[in-house]
Amino acid sequence: EIVLTQSPATLSLSPGERATLSCRASQSVISYLAWYQQKPGQAPRLLIYDASNRASGIPARFSGSGSGTDFTLTITSLEPDDFAVYYCHQRSNWPTFGQGTRLEIK
Amino acid sequence: QVQLQQWGAGLLKASETLSLTCAVYGGSFSGYYWSWIRQPPGKGLEWIGEINHSGSTNYNPSLKSRVTISGDTSKKQLSLKLTSVTAADTAVYYCARHCSDENCYAFWGQGTTVSVSS
């Protein structure tokens, strides 16, 4: 099993600030890494796939980078709608998810 | 736009069988991978299993002995059965369609809350 470790667990920022979320894999997942956003009571929404590709309809302020074992989701200039929980996910091996990063309003 | 609509029993007793169905609207069923994913209350996401366009399945090793995923191409429906449920199976269950390259989940159902009482 490939373990995905996300950091930080909670990130407190203000609207307009930049958010940097990290996901580290216990072994290489090449670039088969996706990011999802989940709001309370809703299903997750795909943001980024294959480490750096934005999904359809996702604003340009969301970007992903990394390869191998270290990946980053960056949200430039946070908007009020961006405060949510973010999960990374790999399917290089059998699928696993990170434990999530909660992005909260400071 | 692809939409996934789920339904199934939301309240079970321990040892019963969980049974959920997911219908696909506005898109093809054939040619894609499909998965079931669950989320216990207040916790993260756990992959349950998947079925591909050939009907082959893969399951989470921790659930493999109790899970069956099947697909009906003619009805454009996906099904999940989980036997011998316990309180640990209490969760919101989601169906999801994989991305075209199979390595992510592009579309999700609305989720079905399943509670297991002892």
Tab-separated table of C-alpha atoms in Angstrom:
chain	number	residue	atom	x	y	z
A	1	GLU	CA	0.000	0.000	0.000
A	2	ILE	CA	1.251	3.468	-0.890
A	3	VAL	CA	0.688	5.863	2.003
A	4	LEU	CA	0.016	9.502	1.186
A	5	THR	CA	0.858	11.980	3.935
A	6	GLN	CA	-0.588	15.473	3.660
A	7	SER	CA	0.694	18.534	5.451
A	8	PRO	CA	-0.261	20.605	7.208
A	9	ALA	CA	-3.352	19.009	8.707
A	10	THR	CA	-4.911	22.455	9.047
A	11	LEU	CA	-3.971	25.666	7.267
A	12	SER	CA	-5.350	28.979	8.480
A	13	LEU	CA	-5.192	31.795	5.939
A	14	SER	CA	-7.068	34.905	4.910
A	15	PRO	CA	-8.804	35.583	1.586
A	16	GLY	CA	-6.313	36.935	-0.905
A	17	GLU	CA	-3.397	34.966	0.543
A	18	ARG	CA	-1.543	32.104	-1.142
A	19	ALA	CA	-2.044	28.506	0.031
A	20	THR	CA	0.538	25.769	-0.363
A	21	LEU	CA	-0.551	22.211	0.430
A	22	SER	CA	1.814	19.252	0.428
A	23	CYS	CA	1.341	15.558	-0.294
A	24	ARG	CA	4.156	13.059	0.156
A	25	ALA	CA	3.977	9.452	-1.048
A	26	SER	CA	5.701	6.540	0.684
A	27	GLN	CA	7.021	5.424	-2.705
A	28	SER	CA	7.036	6.858	-6.180
A	29	VAL	CA	3.677	7.347	-7.870
A	30	ILE	CA	5.387	8.818	-10.928
A	31	SER	CA	2.886	11.568	-11.812
A	32	TYR	CA	-0.327	9.653	-11.071
A	33	LEU	CA	-1.439	12.061	-8.380
A	34	ALA	CA	-4.748	13.900	-8.186
A	35	TRP	CA	-6.171	16.565	-5.890
A	36	TYR	CA	-9.790	16.954	-4.790
A	37	GLN	CA	-11.705	19.632	-2.912
A	38	GLN	CA	-14.503	18.658	-0.545
A	39	LYS	CA	-16.978	20.938	1.151
A	40	PRO	CA	-19.263	19.860	4.027
A	41	GLY	CA	-22.090	17.633	2.883
A	42	GLN	CA	-20.777	17.435	-0.673
A	43	ALA	CA	-18.934	14.880	-2.753
A	44	PRO	CA	-15.290	15.575	-3.557
A	45	ARG	CA	-14.574	17.570	-6.704
A	46	LEU	CA	-11.605	16.866	-8.949
A	47	LEU	CA	-9.213	19.813	-9.171
A	48	ILE	CA	-5.925	18.468	-10.541
A	49	TYR	CA	-5.019	15.196	-12.255
A	50	ASP	CA	-1.697	13.687	-13.307
A	51	ALA	CA	0.005	16.012	-10.807
A	52	SER	CA	-0.310	19.247	-12.772
A	53	ASN	CA	-3.322	19.213	-15.102
A	54	ARG	CA	-6.361	21.266	-14.111
A	55	ALA	CA	-9.680	19.506	-14.486
A	56	SER	CA	-12.406	21.019	-16.626
A	57	GLY	CA	-13.855	24.211	-15.193
A	58	ILE	CA	-11.235	24.620	-12.459
A	59	PRO	CA	-10.001	28.213	-12.081
A	60	ALA	CA	-6.416	29.062	-12.994
A	61	ARG	CA	-5.615	30.036	-9.388
A	62	PHE	CA	-5.372	26.292	-8.665
A	63	SER	CA	-2.147	24.637	-9.769
A	64	GLY	CA	-0.356	21.385	-9.041
A	65	SER	CA	3.275	20.376	-9.249
A	66	GLY	CA	5.627	17.566	-8.365
A	67	SER	CA	6.564	14.054	-9.376
A	68	GLY	CA	7.792	10.878	-7.763
A	69	THR	CA	7.029	11.241	-4.060
A	70	ASP	CA	6.554	14.973	-3.435
A	71	PHE	CA	3.606	16.975	-4.698
A	72	THR	CA	2.174	20.429	-4.080
A	73	LEU	CA	-1.201	22.047	-4.603
A	74	THR	CA	-1.011	25.831	-4.769
A	75	ILE	CA	-3.955	28.188	-4.592
A	76	THR	CA	-2.994	31.764	-5.411
A	77	SER	CA	-5.117	34.579	-3.998
A	78	LEU	CA	-7.630	32.600	-1.925
A	79	GLU	CA	-11.312	33.312	-2.428
A	80	PRO	CA	-13.986	32.658	0.246
A	81	ASP	CA	-15.253	29.665	-1.748
A	82	ASP	CA	-11.840	27.939	-1.513
A	83	PHE	CA	-12.033	27.186	2.200
A	84	ALA	CA	-12.620	23.450	2.339
A	85	VAL	CA	-10.829	20.134	2.840
A	86	TYR	CA	-8.343	19.022	0.195
A	87	TYR	CA	-7.321	15.429	-0.493
A	88	CYS	CA	-4.569	13.982	-2.624
A	89	HIS	CA	-5.047	10.583	-4.273
A	90	GLN	CA	-2.889	8.093	-6.135
A	91	ARG	CA	-3.740	5.166	-8.339
A	92	SER	CA	-0.213	4.062	-9.209
A	93	ASN	CA	-0.723	1.108	-6.930
A	94	TRP	CA	-4.163	0.266	-5.593
A	95	PRO	CA	-5.864	3.555	-4.864
A	96	THR	CA	-5.229	5.458	-1.657
A	97	PHE	CA	-6.006	8.955	-0.400
A	98	GLY	CA	-4.183	11.304	1.906
A	99	GLN	CA	-5.798	12.143	5.223
A	100	GLY	CA	-6.725	15.628	4.054
A	101	THR	CA	-5.736	19.244	4.712
A	102	ARG	CA	-8.387	21.528	6.138
A	103	LEU	CA	-8.062	25.052	4.755
A	104	GLU	CA	-9.812	27.412	7.144
A	105	ILE	CA	-10.395	31.124	7.270
A	106	LYS	CA	-8.033	32.941	9.622
B	1	GLN	CA	-23.042	16.720	-18.398
B	2	VAL	CA	-22.480	13.378	-16.698
B	3	GLN	CA	-24.543	12.818	-13.557
B	4	LEU	CA	-24.413	9.886	-11.157
B	5	GLN	CA	-27.520	9.157	-9.089
B	6	GLN	CA	-27.210	6.741	-6.183
B	7	TRP	CA	-29.733	4.947	-4.020
B	8	GLY	CA	-29.981	2.142	-1.491
B	9	ALA	CA	-30.889	1.270	2.071
B	10	GLY	CA	-29.525	3.743	4.571
B	11	LEU	CA	-30.072	1.892	7.819
B	12	LEU	CA	-28.807	-1.634	8.388
B	13	LYS	CA	-28.319	-3.982	11.287
B	14	ALA	CA	-25.043	-5.721	11.961
B	15	SER	CA	-24.506	-8.849	9.811
B	16	GLU	CA	-26.848	-7.617	7.044
B	17	THR	CA	-25.807	-6.914	3.463
B	18	LEU	CA	-25.307	-3.377	2.187
B	19	SER	CA	-26.663	-2.911	-1.320
B	20	LEU	CA	-26.295	0.298	-3.347
B	21	THR	CA	-26.956	1.211	-6.985
B	22	CYS	CA	-25.565	4.066	-9.043
B	23	ALA	CA	-27.171	5.148	-12.331
B	24	VAL	CA	-25.366	7.112	-15.018
B	25	TYR	CA	-27.114	9.943	-16.853
B	26	GLY	CA	-25.815	12.116	-19.658
B	27	GLY	CA	-22.852	9.962	-20.554
B	28	SER	CA	-21.597	6.564	-21.557
B	29	PHE	CA	-21.199	3.629	-19.177
B	30	SER	CA	-19.076	1.543	-21.483
B	31	GLY	CA	-15.445	2.443	-21.950
B	32	TYR	CA	-14.831	3.755	-18.457
B	33	TYR	CA	-13.670	2.493	-15.094
B	34	TRP	CA	-16.070	2.908	-12.176
B	35	SER	CA	-15.377	2.894	-8.447
B	36	TRP	CA	-17.030	2.892	-5.064
B	37	ILE	CA	-15.456	5.022	-2.344
B	38	ARG	CA	-16.584	5.575	1.228
B	39	GLN	CA	-16.062	8.144	3.964
B	40	PRO	CA	-16.721	7.345	7.636
B	41	PRO	CA	-18.174	10.216	9.672
B	42	GLY	CA	-15.582	12.937	10.172
B	43	LYS	CA	-12.865	10.934	8.453
B	44	GLY	CA	-11.110	10.678	5.109
B	45	LEU	CA	-11.808	8.777	1.908
B	46	GLU	CA	-11.370	5.026	1.467
B	47	TRP	CA	-11.423	3.240	-1.876
B	48	ILE	CA	-13.636	0.164	-1.854
B	49	GLY	CA	-13.156	-1.230	-5.335
B	50	GLU	CA	-13.506	-0.712	-9.056
B	51	ILE	CA	-14.823	-2.302	-12.222
B	52	ASN	CA	-13.419	-1.687	-15.671
B	53	HIS	CA	-14.994	-1.596	-19.102
B	54	SER	CA	-14.364	-5.315	-19.525
B	55	GLY	CA	-16.160	-6.166	-16.307
B	56	SER	CA	-12.976	-7.007	-14.402
B	57	THR	CA	-12.897	-5.940	-10.787
B	58	ASN	CA	-10.295	-4.937	-8.211
B	59	TYR	CA	-11.029	-4.590	-4.526
B	60	ASN	CA	-9.439	-3.042	-1.483
B	61	PRO	CA	-7.609	-5.962	0.168
B	62	SER	CA	-9.113	-5.046	3.526
B	63	LEU	CA	-12.653	-5.503	2.156
B	64	LYS	CA	-12.110	-8.024	-0.605
B	65	SER	CA	-13.748	-10.975	1.137
B	66	ARG	CA	-17.025	-9.062	1.604
B	67	VAL	CA	-17.339	-6.877	-1.520
B	68	THR	CA	-18.903	-7.419	-4.903
B	69	ILE	CA	-19.053	-4.689	-7.560
B	70	SER	CA	-20.976	-5.262	-10.756
B	71	GLY	CA	-22.063	-3.238	-13.756
B	72	ASP	CA	-25.063	-3.390	-16.091
B	73	THR	CA	-24.165	-1.737	-19.367
B	74	SER	CA	-27.711	-1.906	-20.760
B	75	LYS	CA	-29.119	-0.053	-17.736
B	76	LYS	CA	-26.016	2.125	-17.293
B	77	GLN	CA	-25.899	1.124	-13.641
B	78	LEU	CA	-23.210	0.219	-11.148
B	79	SER	CA	-23.873	-1.839	-8.026
B	80	LEU	CA	-22.155	-2.448	-4.710
B	81	LYS	CA	-22.773	-5.254	-2.269
B	82	LEU	CA	-20.995	-5.488	1.072
B	83	THR	CA	-21.840	-8.473	3.231
B	84	SER	CA	-21.728	-8.971	6.998
B	85	VAL	CA	-21.672	-5.273	7.822
B	86	THR	CA	-20.617	-3.942	11.217
B	87	ALA	CA	-20.637	-0.508	12.806
B	88	ALA	CA	-17.232	0.074	11.193
B	89	ASP	CA	-18.973	0.117	7.806
B	90	THR	CA	-21.006	3.188	8.762
B	91	ALA	CA	-20.069	5.826	6.193
B	92	VAL	CA	-21.147	7.924	3.259
B	93	TYR	CA	-20.738	5.792	0.144
B	94	TYR	CA	-19.929	7.368	-3.215
B	95	CYS	CA	-19.878	5.984	-6.721
B	96	ALA	CA	-17.451	7.628	-9.117
B	97	ARG	CA	-16.483	7.511	-12.773
B	98	HIS	CA	-12.806	7.470	-13.511
B	99	CYS	CA	-11.084	10.004	-15.706
B	100	SER	CA	-10.302	8.938	-19.251
B	101	ASP	CA	-6.776	7.951	-18.219
B	102	GLU	CA	-8.262	5.990	-15.285
B	103	ASN	CA	-6.033	7.653	-12.698
B	104	CYS	CA	-8.542	9.985	-11.081
B	105	TYR	CA	-12.275	10.328	-10.420
B	106	ALA	CA	-13.881	12.846	-12.732
B	107	PHE	CA	-17.513	12.504	-11.653
B	108	TRP	CA	-19.043	11.550	-8.309
B	109	GLY	CA	-22.458	10.522	-7.109
B	110	GLN	CA	-24.187	12.579	-4.455
B	111	GLY	CA	-23.331	10.072	-1.739
B	112	THR	CA	-25.505	7.707	0.277
B	113	THR	CA	-25.310	7.681	4.055
B	114	VAL	CA	-25.326	4.163	5.456
B	115	SER	CA	-25.610	3.592	9.185
B	116	VAL	CA	-25.129	0.201	10.787
B	117	SER	CA	-26.608	-0.477	14.187
B	118	SER	CA	-25.709	-3.305	16.474
